[in-house]
PDB file of C-alpha atoms in Angstrom:
ATOM      1  CA  UNK A   1      82.263  90.873 142.445  1.00 36.00           C
ATOM      2  CA  UNK A   2      84.156  88.039 140.906  1.00 44.00           C
ATOM      3  CA  UNK A   3      87.074  88.436 138.167  1.00 47.00           C
ATOM      4  CA  UNK A   4      84.576  88.414 135.122  1.00 48.00           C
ATOM      5  CA  UNK A   5      82.325  90.822 136.150  1.00 54.00           C
ATOM      6  CA  UNK A   6      85.705  93.166 137.257  1.00 62.00           C
ATOM      7  CA  UNK A   7      86.683  92.881 133.810  1.00 80.00           C
ATOM      8  CA  UNK A   8      83.277  93.573 132.011  1.00 86.00           C
ATOM      9  CA  UNK A   9      83.867  97.164 133.754  1.00 86.00           C
ATOM     10  CA  UNK A  10      87.458  97.395 132.892  1.00 86.00           C
ATOM     11  CA  UNK A  11      86.450  96.175 128.940  1.00 88.00           C
ATOM     12  CA  UNK A  12      83.221  98.867 128.727  1.00 91.00           C
ATOM     13  CA  UNK A  13      85.524 101.433 129.725  1.00 90.00           C
ATOM     14  CA  UNK A  14      88.702 101.102 127.519  1.00 88.00           C
ATOM     15  CA  UNK A  15      86.071 100.553 124.634  1.00 90.00           C
ATOM     16  CA  UNK A  16      84.717 103.727 125.268  1.00 91.00           C
ATOM     17  CA  UNK A  17      88.004 105.428 125.596  1.00 88.00           C
ATOM     18  CA  UNK A  18      88.790 103.576 122.259  1.00 87.00           C
ATOM     19  CA  UNK A  19      85.659 105.715 120.295  1.00 86.00           C
ATOM     20  CA  UNK A  20      86.828 108.762 122.180  1.00 86.00           C
ATOM     21  CA  UNK A  21      83.752 109.429 124.483  1.00 91.00           C
ATOM     22  CA  UNK A  22      84.509 112.519 126.869  1.00 93.00           C
ATOM     23  CA  UNK A  23      86.431 111.164 130.382  1.00 93.00           C
ATOM     24  CA  UNK A  24      84.034 112.596 132.042  1.00 93.00           C
ATOM     25  CA  UNK A  25      81.309 109.899 130.568  1.00 92.00           C
ATOM     26  CA  UNK A  26      83.897 107.279 131.371  1.00 92.00           C
ATOM     27  CA  UNK A  27      84.876 108.124 134.761  1.00 91.00           C
ATOM     28  CA  UNK A  28      81.284 107.672 135.547  1.00 90.00           C
ATOM     29  CA  UNK A  29      80.907 103.934 135.743  1.00 87.00           C
ATOM     30  CA  UNK A  30      83.235 103.252 138.539  1.00 84.00           C
ATOM     31  CA  UNK A  31      79.842 104.144 140.152  1.00 86.00           C
ATOM     32  CA  UNK A  32      77.924 102.125 138.944  1.00 87.00           C
ATOM     33  CA  UNK A  33      77.403  98.552 140.117  1.00 84.00           C
ATOM     34  CA  UNK A  34      78.172  95.662 137.457  1.00 84.00           C
ATOM     35  CA  UNK A  35      78.170  92.946 139.661  1.00 79.00           C
ATOM     36  CA  UNK A  36      75.380  91.485 137.645  1.00 83.00           C
ATOM     37  CA  UNK A  37      76.983  91.714 134.149  1.00 88.00           C
ATOM     38  CA  UNK A  38      77.115  88.712 131.851  1.00 89.00           C
ATOM     39  CA  UNK A  39      77.665  89.807 128.853  1.00 93.00           C
ATOM     40  CA  UNK A  40      81.135  89.932 127.267  1.00 94.00           C
ATOM     41  CA  UNK A  41      82.368  92.643 124.853  1.00 95.00           C
ATOM     42  CA  UNK A  42      83.683  92.211 121.668  1.00 95.00           C
ATOM     43  CA  UNK A  43      85.336  95.475 119.686  1.00 93.00           C
ATOM     44  CA  UNK A  44      86.959  96.381 116.558  1.00 92.00           C
ATOM     45  CA  UNK A  45      88.977  99.811 116.017  1.00 89.00           C
ATOM     46  CA  UNK A  46      90.924 100.775 113.029  1.00 88.00           C
ATOM     47  CA  UNK A  47      94.217  99.606 112.874  1.00 81.00           C
ATOM     48  CA  UNK A  48      95.630 103.541 112.711  1.00 77.00           C
ATOM     49  CA  UNK A  49      93.516 104.162 115.939  1.00 71.00           C
ATOM     50  CA  UNK A  50      95.018 101.127 117.976  1.00 63.00           C
ATOM     51  CA  UNK A  51      98.603 101.588 116.862  1.00 62.00           C
ATOM     52  CA  UNK A  52      98.349 104.986 118.136  1.00 55.00           C
ATOM     53  CA  UNK A  53      97.300 104.178 121.589  1.00 60.00           C
ATOM     54  CA  UNK A  54     100.032 101.338 121.680  1.00 56.00           C
ATOM     55  CA  UNK A  55      97.401  98.626 122.101  1.00 65.00           C
ATOM     56  CA  UNK A  56      97.966  95.032 120.624  1.00 71.00           C
ATOM     57  CA  UNK A  57      96.008  93.448 117.340  1.00 68.00           C
ATOM     58  CA  UNK A  58      94.159  90.508 119.552  1.00 74.00           C
ATOM     59  CA  UNK A  59      92.776  92.926 121.690  1.00 83.00           C
ATOM     60  CA  UNK A  60      89.722  93.393 118.869  1.00 89.00           C
ATOM     61  CA  UNK A  61      87.641  91.302 116.562  1.00 92.00           C
ATOM     62  CA  UNK A  62      87.867  87.974 115.762  1.00 91.00           C
ATOM     63  CA  UNK A  63      90.825  87.808 118.202  1.00 88.00           C
ATOM     64  CA  UNK A  64      89.272  89.753 121.441  1.00 91.00           C
ATOM     65  CA  UNK A  65      86.268  86.958 119.731  1.00 94.00           C
ATOM     66  CA  UNK A  66      87.917  83.831 120.185  1.00 90.00           C
ATOM     67  CA  UNK A  67      89.219  85.107 123.909  1.00 90.00           C
ATOM     68  CA  UNK A  68      85.387  84.811 124.477  1.00 92.00           C
ATOM     69  CA  UNK A  69      84.827  81.980 123.950  1.00 92.00           C
ATOM     70  CA  UNK A  70      87.765  80.276 125.117  1.00 89.00           C
ATOM     71  CA  UNK A  71      86.648  81.463 128.412  1.00 89.00           C
ATOM     72  CA  UNK A  72      83.134  80.144 127.584  1.00 89.00           C
ATOM     73  CA  UNK A  73      84.477  77.274 127.273  1.00 84.00           C
ATOM     74  CA  UNK A  74      86.456  77.143 130.379  1.00 81.00           C
ATOM     75  CA  UNK A  75      87.714  73.511 131.324  1.00 73.00           C
ATOM     76  CA  UNK A  76      84.968  71.838 128.636  1.00 75.00           C
ATOM     77  CA  UNK A  77      87.169  69.462 126.838  1.00 71.00           C
ATOM     78  CA  UNK A  78      87.774  70.984 123.063  1.00 67.00           C
ATOM     79  CA  UNK A  79      86.168  67.626 121.928  1.00 67.00           C
ATOM     80  CA  UNK A  80      82.773  68.362 123.177  1.00 71.00           C
ATOM     81  CA  UNK A  81      82.971  71.566 121.032  1.00 74.00           C
ATOM     82  CA  UNK A  82      83.496  69.993 117.393  1.00 73.00           C
ATOM     83  CA  UNK A  83      80.075  69.733 116.437  1.00 79.00           C
ATOM     84  CA  UNK A  84      79.657  73.857 116.865  1.00 87.00           C
ATOM     85  CA  UNK A  85      77.511  75.312 114.219  1.00 90.00           C
ATOM     86  CA  UNK A  86      77.951  78.487 113.359  1.00 93.00           C
ATOM     87  CA  UNK A  87      74.802  81.016 111.714  1.00 95.00           C
ATOM     88  CA  UNK A  88      75.676  83.835 111.046  1.00 96.00           C
ATOM     89  CA  UNK A  89      73.043  86.793 109.357  1.00 96.00           C
ATOM     90  CA  UNK A  90      74.753  90.346 108.576  1.00 94.00           C
ATOM     91  CA  UNK A  91      72.980  93.084 106.735  1.00 94.00           C
ATOM     92  CA  UNK A  92      76.327  93.769 104.789  1.00 94.00           C
ATOM     93  CA  UNK A  93      79.057  90.804 103.307  1.00 93.00           C
ATOM     94  CA  UNK A  94      82.555  91.071 101.614  1.00 89.00           C
ATOM     95  CA  UNK A  95      85.089  89.399 100.209  1.00 87.00           C
ATOM     96  CA  UNK A  96      85.265  85.857 102.143  1.00 87.00           C
ATOM     97  CA  UNK A  97      86.999  83.132 100.659  1.00 86.00           C
ATOM     98  CA  UNK A  98      87.260  79.518 102.035  1.00 84.00           C
ATOM     99  CA  UNK A  99      90.338  80.200 103.740  1.00 80.00           C
ATOM    100  CA  UNK A 100      89.186  83.002 106.044  1.00 85.00           C
ATOM    101  CA  UNK A 101      85.865  81.387 106.527  1.00 87.00           C
ATOM    102  CA  UNK A 102      88.065  78.654 108.041  1.00 81.00           C
ATOM    103  CA  UNK A 103      90.127  80.243 110.284  1.00 81.00           C
ATOM    104  CA  UNK A 104      86.999  82.270 112.007  1.00 88.00           C
ATOM    105  CA  UNK A 105      85.783  79.396 112.308  1.00 87.00           C
ATOM    106  CA  UNK A 106      88.753  78.844 114.804  1.00 82.00           C
ATOM    107  CA  UNK A 107      88.284  81.646 117.007  1.00 87.00           C
ATOM    108  CA  UNK A 108      84.390  80.349 117.142  1.00 90.00           C
ATOM    109  CA  UNK A 109      85.750  77.025 118.912  1.00 85.00           C
ATOM    110  CA  UNK A 110      88.213  79.389 121.608  1.00 84.00           C
ATOM    111  CA  UNK A 111      91.354  81.447 120.642  1.00 68.00           C
ATOM    112  CA  UNK A 112      93.407  78.452 122.143  1.00 56.00           C
ATOM    113  CA  UNK A 113      93.093  75.943 119.024  1.00 54.00           C
ATOM    114  CA  UNK A 114      95.990  75.505 117.251  1.00 52.00           C
ATOM    115  CA  UNK A 115      95.039  75.338 113.014  1.00 48.00           C
ATOM    116  CA  UNK A 116      95.462  73.498 111.150  1.00 47.00           C
ATOM    117  CA  UNK A 117      97.973  70.802 111.793  1.00 51.00           C
ATOM    118  CA  UNK A 118      96.436  69.994 115.467  1.00 53.00           C
ATOM    119  CA  UNK A 119      92.965  70.413 115.061  1.00 54.00           C
ATOM    120  CA  UNK A 120      93.068  68.430 111.720  1.00 56.00           C
ATOM    121  CA  UNK A 121      95.181  65.575 113.203  1.00 56.00           C
ATOM    122  CA  UNK A 122      92.710  65.087 116.403  1.00 53.00           C
ATOM    123  CA  UNK A 123      89.537  65.258 114.362  1.00 55.00           C
ATOM    124  CA  UNK A 124      91.041  63.053 111.867  1.00 57.00           C
ATOM    125  CA  UNK A 125      91.364  65.216 108.942  1.00 59.00           C
ATOM    126  CA  UNK A 126      93.778  64.261 106.195  1.00 59.00           C
ATOM    127  CA  UNK A 127      94.805  67.622 106.231  1.00 60.00           C
ATOM    128  CA  UNK A 128      94.051  71.548 105.857  1.00 61.00           C
ATOM    129  CA  UNK A 129      92.233  71.142 102.680  1.00 65.00           C
ATOM    130  CA  UNK A 130      89.786  68.141 103.809  1.00 66.00           C
ATOM    131  CA  UNK A 131      89.468  70.176 107.316  1.00 65.00           C
ATOM    132  CA  UNK A 132      88.283  73.648 105.248  1.00 67.00           C
ATOM    133  CA  UNK A 133      85.978  71.466 103.058  1.00 69.00           C
ATOM    134  CA  UNK A 134      84.330  69.591 105.890  1.00 69.00           C
ATOM    135  CA  UNK A 135      83.718  73.053 107.954  1.00 71.00           C
ATOM    136  CA  UNK A 136      82.269  74.968 105.069  1.00 74.00           C
ATOM    137  CA  UNK A 137      80.323  71.893 104.140  1.00 75.00           C
ATOM    138  CA  UNK A 138      78.695  71.322 107.449  1.00 81.00           C
ATOM    139  CA  UNK A 139      79.617  74.028 110.201  1.00 86.00           C
ATOM    140  CA  UNK A 140      79.097  77.612 108.563  1.00 91.00           C
ATOM    141  CA  UNK A 141      76.056  79.088 107.204  1.00 94.00           C
ATOM    142  CA  UNK A 142      75.996  82.659 106.738  1.00 95.00           C
ATOM    143  CA  UNK A 143      72.251  83.680 106.258  1.00 95.00           C
ATOM    144  CA  UNK A 144      71.662  86.682 104.026  1.00 95.00           C
ATOM    145  CA  UNK A 145      68.703  88.045 101.861  1.00 94.00           C
ATOM    146  CA  UNK A 146      68.279  86.910  98.271  1.00 94.00           C
ATOM    147  CA  UNK A 147      67.368  89.150  95.154  1.00 93.00           C
ATOM    148  CA  UNK A 148      63.657  88.056  95.787  1.00 93.00           C
ATOM    149  CA  UNK A 149      63.455  88.924  98.775  1.00 92.00           C
ATOM    150  CA  UNK A 150      64.635  92.384  98.357  1.00 92.00           C
ATOM    151  CA  UNK A 151      62.683  93.135  95.484  1.00 91.00           C
ATOM    152  CA  UNK A 152      59.601  91.881  97.197  1.00 91.00           C
ATOM    153  CA  UNK A 153      59.968  93.813 100.381  1.00 91.00           C
ATOM    154  CA  UNK A 154      56.790  96.377 101.027  1.00 91.00           C
ATOM    155  CA  UNK A 155      58.588  99.353 101.315  1.00 89.00           C
ATOM    156  CA  UNK A 156      59.924  99.767  97.868  1.00 85.00           C
ATOM    157  CA  UNK A 157      63.780 100.642  97.129  1.00 83.00           C
ATOM    158  CA  UNK A 158      64.817 102.857 100.280  1.00 83.00           C
ATOM    159  CA  UNK A 159      65.037  99.790 102.655  1.00 83.00           C
ATOM    160  CA  UNK A 160      67.242  97.784  99.990  1.00 84.00           C
ATOM    161  CA  UNK A 161      70.484 100.427 100.030  1.00 86.00           C
ATOM    162  CA  UNK A 162      71.067  99.076 103.696  1.00 89.00           C
ATOM    163  CA  UNK A 163      71.298  95.467 102.327  1.00 91.00           C
ATOM    164  CA  UNK A 164      74.522  95.607 101.110  1.00 91.00           C
ATOM    165  CA  UNK A 165      76.977  92.812  98.872  1.00 92.00           C
ATOM    166  CA  UNK A 166      78.984  93.639  96.287  1.00 92.00           C
ATOM    167  CA  UNK A 167      78.843  91.595  92.365  1.00 92.00           C
ATOM    168  CA  UNK A 168      82.200  91.710  92.211  1.00 92.00           C
ATOM    169  CA  UNK A 169      82.912  89.519  95.490  1.00 91.00           C
ATOM    170  CA  UNK A 170      80.079  87.465  94.824  1.00 92.00           C
ATOM    171  CA  UNK A 171      81.002  87.090  91.443  1.00 92.00           C
ATOM    172  CA  UNK A 172      84.768  85.995  92.427  1.00 90.00           C
ATOM    173  CA  UNK A 173      86.144  82.534  91.349  1.00 87.00           C
ATOM    174  CA  UNK A 174      86.547  81.817  94.641  1.00 85.00           C
ATOM    175  CA  UNK A 175      83.543  83.003  96.806  1.00 89.00           C
ATOM    176  CA  UNK A 176      82.458  79.943  99.086  1.00 88.00           C
ATOM    177  CA  UNK A 177      78.488  80.294  97.551  1.00 89.00           C
ATOM    178  CA  UNK A 178      78.056  76.850  99.602  1.00 89.00           C
ATOM    179  CA  UNK A 179      77.799  78.514 102.900  1.00 93.00           C
ATOM    180  CA  UNK A 180      74.769  80.781 101.849  1.00 95.00           C
ATOM    181  CA  UNK A 181      71.439  80.477 103.358  1.00 95.00           C
ATOM    182  CA  UNK A 182      68.007  81.922 103.357  1.00 94.00           C
ATOM    183  CA  UNK A 183      66.459  83.456 106.340  1.00 92.00           C
ATOM    184  CA  UNK A 184      62.480  84.059 107.028  1.00 88.00           C
ATOM    185  CA  UNK A 185      61.754  87.768 108.561  1.00 90.00           C
ATOM    186  CA  UNK A 186      59.297  86.500 111.387  1.00 90.00           C
ATOM    187  CA  UNK A 187      57.241  89.685 109.660  1.00 91.00           C
ATOM    188  CA  UNK A 188      56.524  88.813 106.341  1.00 89.00           C
ATOM    189  CA  UNK A 189      58.192  90.875 103.394  1.00 91.00           C
ATOM    190  CA  UNK A 190      60.214  92.822 105.664  1.00 92.00           C
ATOM    191  CA  UNK A 191      64.151  93.477 105.154  1.00 93.00           C
ATOM    192  CA  UNK A 192      65.853  92.729 108.120  1.00 93.00           C
ATOM    193  CA  UNK A 193      68.882  95.203 109.918  1.00 92.00           C
ATOM    194  CA  UNK A 194      70.679  93.212 112.288  1.00 94.00           C
ATOM    195  CA  UNK A 195      74.209  91.762 112.991  1.00 97.00           C
ATOM    196  CA  UNK A 196      73.592  88.114 114.932  1.00 97.00           C
ATOM    197  CA  UNK A 197      75.874  85.326 115.279  1.00 97.00           C
ATOM    198  CA  UNK A 198      74.580  81.934 117.206  1.00 94.00           C
ATOM    199  CA  UNK A 199      77.142  78.946 117.822  1.00 92.00           C
ATOM    200  CA  UNK A 200      75.221  75.811 118.440  1.00 89.00           C
ATOM    201  CA  UNK A 201      76.595  73.316 120.113  1.00 83.00           C
ATOM    202  CA  UNK A 202      74.151  69.924 119.805  1.00 72.00           C
ATOM    203  CA  UNK A 203      70.405  70.782 119.552  1.00 70.00           C
ATOM    204  CA  UNK A 204      70.206  72.984 122.865  1.00 73.00           C
ATOM    205  CA  UNK A 205      72.682  75.140 124.102  1.00 82.00           C
ATOM    206  CA  UNK A 206      75.737  77.962 122.114  1.00 90.00           C
ATOM    207  CA  UNK A 207      76.422  81.540 122.271  1.00 95.00           C
ATOM    208  CA  UNK A 208      74.938  84.200 120.515  1.00 96.00           C
ATOM    209  CA  UNK A 209      76.569  87.926 119.262  1.00 97.00           C
ATOM    210  CA  UNK A 210      74.877  90.727 119.066  1.00 97.00           C
ATOM    211  CA  UNK A 211      76.036  93.918 118.002  1.00 97.00           C
ATOM    212  CA  UNK A 212      77.370  95.803 115.041  1.00 97.00           C
ATOM    213  CA  UNK A 213      79.936  93.482 113.200  1.00 97.00           C
ATOM    214  CA  UNK A 214      78.990  92.468 110.089  1.00 96.00           C
ATOM    215  CA  UNK A 215      80.533  89.248 108.426  1.00 95.00           C
ATOM    216  CA  UNK A 216      83.148  91.209 106.673  1.00 93.00           C
ATOM    217  CA  UNK A 217      86.537  91.892 106.763  1.00 91.00           C
ATOM    218  CA  UNK A 218      87.012  95.248 108.080  1.00 91.00           C
ATOM    219  CA  UNK A 219      84.402  94.527 110.725  1.00 94.00           C
ATOM    220  CA  UNK A 220      86.037  91.414 112.284  1.00 93.00           C
ATOM    221  CA  UNK A 221      89.939  91.458 110.933  1.00 89.00           C
ATOM    222  CA  UNK A 222      92.028  90.824 107.804  1.00 84.00           C
ATOM    223  CA  UNK A 223      94.952  88.061 108.526  1.00 73.00           C
ATOM    224  CA  UNK A 224      98.207  89.629 107.657  1.00 64.00           C
ATOM    225  CA  UNK A 225      99.428  86.504 107.187  1.00 56.00           C
ATOM    226  CA  UNK A 226      98.274  82.661 106.965  1.00 47.00           C
ATOM    227  CA  UNK A 227      95.973  81.001 109.750  1.00 44.00           C
ATOM    228  CA  UNK A 228      95.125  84.443 111.659  1.00 43.00           C
ATOM    229  CA  UNK A 229      98.752  85.073 112.755  1.00 50.00           C
ATOM    230  CA  UNK A 230      98.352  89.106 112.096  1.00 58.00           C
ATOM    231  CA  UNK A 231      94.986  91.235 111.928  1.00 71.00           C
ATOM    232  CA  UNK A 232      94.582  94.538 109.924  1.00 80.00           C
ATOM    233  CA  UNK A 233      90.573  96.271 111.110  1.00 86.00           C
ATOM    234  CA  UNK A 234      88.759  99.397 108.935  1.00 89.00           C
ATOM    235  CA  UNK A 235      86.240  99.860 111.016  1.00 92.00           C
ATOM    236  CA  UNK A 236      84.553 100.947 114.806  1.00 92.00           C
ATOM    237  CA  UNK A 237      82.148  98.055 116.187  1.00 95.00           C
ATOM    238  CA  UNK A 238      80.507  97.154 119.327  1.00 96.00           C
ATOM    239  CA  UNK A 239      78.956  94.362 120.063  1.00 97.00           C
ATOM    240  CA  UNK A 240      77.993  91.580 123.194  1.00 96.00           C
ATOM    241  CA  UNK A 241      78.322  87.986 123.660  1.00 96.00           C
ATOM    242  CA  UNK A 242      76.215  86.404 125.939  1.00 95.00           C
ATOM    243  CA  UNK A 243      77.037  83.037 127.090  1.00 93.00           C
ATOM    244  CA  UNK A 244      74.294  80.006 128.267  1.00 92.00           C
ATOM    245  CA  UNK A 245      72.220  80.225 125.457  1.00 93.00           C
ATOM    246  CA  UNK A 246      69.549  77.182 124.817  1.00 91.00           C
ATOM    247  CA  UNK A 247      66.984  77.073 121.803  1.00 89.00           C
ATOM    248  CA  UNK A 248      63.483  75.424 122.956  1.00 88.00           C
ATOM    249  CA  UNK A 249      60.890  74.186 120.418  1.00 85.00           C
ATOM    250  CA  UNK A 250      57.360  76.426 120.989  1.00 85.00           C
ATOM    251  CA  UNK A 251      54.225  76.402 119.116  1.00 81.00           C
ATOM    252  CA  UNK A 252      53.777  75.221 115.400  1.00 79.00           C
ATOM    253  CA  UNK A 253      56.992  74.040 115.066  1.00 78.00           C
ATOM    254  CA  UNK A 254      59.478  77.175 115.777  1.00 84.00           C
ATOM    255  CA  UNK A 255      62.507  77.611 117.347  1.00 87.00           C
ATOM    256  CA  UNK A 256      62.715  79.967 120.185  1.00 91.00           C
ATOM    257  CA  UNK A 257      66.444  81.240 121.493  1.00 93.00           C
ATOM    258  CA  UNK A 258      66.339  81.581 124.964  1.00 94.00           C
ATOM    259  CA  UNK A 259      68.810  83.237 127.240  1.00 94.00           C
ATOM    260  CA  UNK A 260      68.852  83.121 131.370  1.00 91.00           C
ATOM    261  CA  UNK A 261      64.850  81.817 130.955  1.00 91.00           C
ATOM    262  CA  UNK A 262      63.792  84.662 128.744  1.00 92.00           C
ATOM    263  CA  UNK A 263      62.681  84.644 125.076  1.00 93.00           C
ATOM    264  CA  UNK A 264      64.912  86.617 123.423  1.00 94.00           C
ATOM    265  CA  UNK A 265      63.567  88.862 120.264  1.00 92.00           C
ATOM    266  CA  UNK A 266      65.448  87.679 117.384  1.00 94.00           C
ATOM    267  CA  UNK A 267      63.859  89.338 113.905  1.00 94.00           C
ATOM    268  CA  UNK A 268      63.912  85.725 111.911  1.00 92.00           C
ATOM    269  CA  UNK A 269      63.583  82.381 112.558  1.00 89.00           C
ATOM    270  CA  UNK A 270      66.652  81.123 114.098  1.00 89.00           C
ATOM    271  CA  UNK A 271      66.688  77.634 113.336  1.00 82.00           C
ATOM    272  CA  UNK A 272      66.654  76.056 110.208  1.00 84.00           C
ATOM    273  CA  UNK A 273      68.031  77.821 107.807  1.00 91.00           C
ATOM    274  CA  UNK A 274      67.619  76.816 104.263  1.00 93.00           C
ATOM    275  CA  UNK A 275      70.287  76.190 101.776  1.00 93.00           C
ATOM    276  CA  UNK A 276      70.505  78.706  98.449  1.00 95.00           C
ATOM    277  CA  UNK A 277      69.283  76.745  96.216  1.00 93.00           C
ATOM    278  CA  UNK A 278      70.701  76.855  92.093  1.00 89.00           C
ATOM    279  CA  UNK A 279      68.455  79.485  91.378  1.00 91.00           C
ATOM    280  CA  UNK A 280      68.926  81.938  94.385  1.00 94.00           C
ATOM    281  CA  UNK A 281      71.095  85.162  94.208  1.00 94.00           C
ATOM    282  CA  UNK A 282      72.003  87.137  97.297  1.00 95.00           C
ATOM    283  CA  UNK A 283      70.896  90.767  96.937  1.00 94.00           C
ATOM    284  CA  UNK A 284      73.640  92.720  95.380  1.00 92.00           C
ATOM    285  CA  UNK A 285      74.734  96.633  95.439  1.00 82.00           C
ATOM    286  CA  UNK A 286      72.985  97.697  91.722  1.00 71.00           C
ATOM    287  CA  UNK A 287      71.297  94.255  90.997  1.00 62.00           C
TER     288      UNK A 287
END
């Protein structure tokens, strides 16, 4: 098998060991044929855990995601990816600010991107402030249930407990509420407990993340210095990146997410999303 497939098996073994899966279980993977694996694993473990194992922070979270995306981009000119739009739906949100989102977006383009000076210069922006403003206004959409959607779900109060967002985070002075978008569940009046990220290049191509990472600092990492030069993690997380995603228009003007000729059953309409209007509020704990 090629190097990519060898790496998949090694990454899976490492991820299972990080989660203390018994060695007799992990060792069985070596007897399995993974030559057809085409996904890339992304994991997170608490900082104290990987330090104990003498591992590096860039093996996890958004650093690992950046490595994967750099591999997917390969020799493709970075300029071809400057129109990348990030769509992220999760069932939990944390305190995110403009700088964090803009830095996260750097890794969506691939870890080799230098932020902010080199990227600003290539894109023609005057500096960091203009770059951040453009990225948040045009390139990042965060999907999250509105208060009216959670209140109107047909299963009552219990599902609302799985949609988590602190009022303190949303009402903080620096929360970039302009990135929030409504998502429409394919099953009416049902709340979605999923964590899905699309990176879309142009109208028909990109990659997709599926897993346990919500769009939170605890899941992807807190930058411990400016522009992502250090990381701190709180959670155990596991997910996969699917390369070569494409989008296909289907009946009724809807969009299907396709991978290797097969439609991926996404629980919401993947595109387009509608930005929150001035009357919309996100679903928040205790409200």
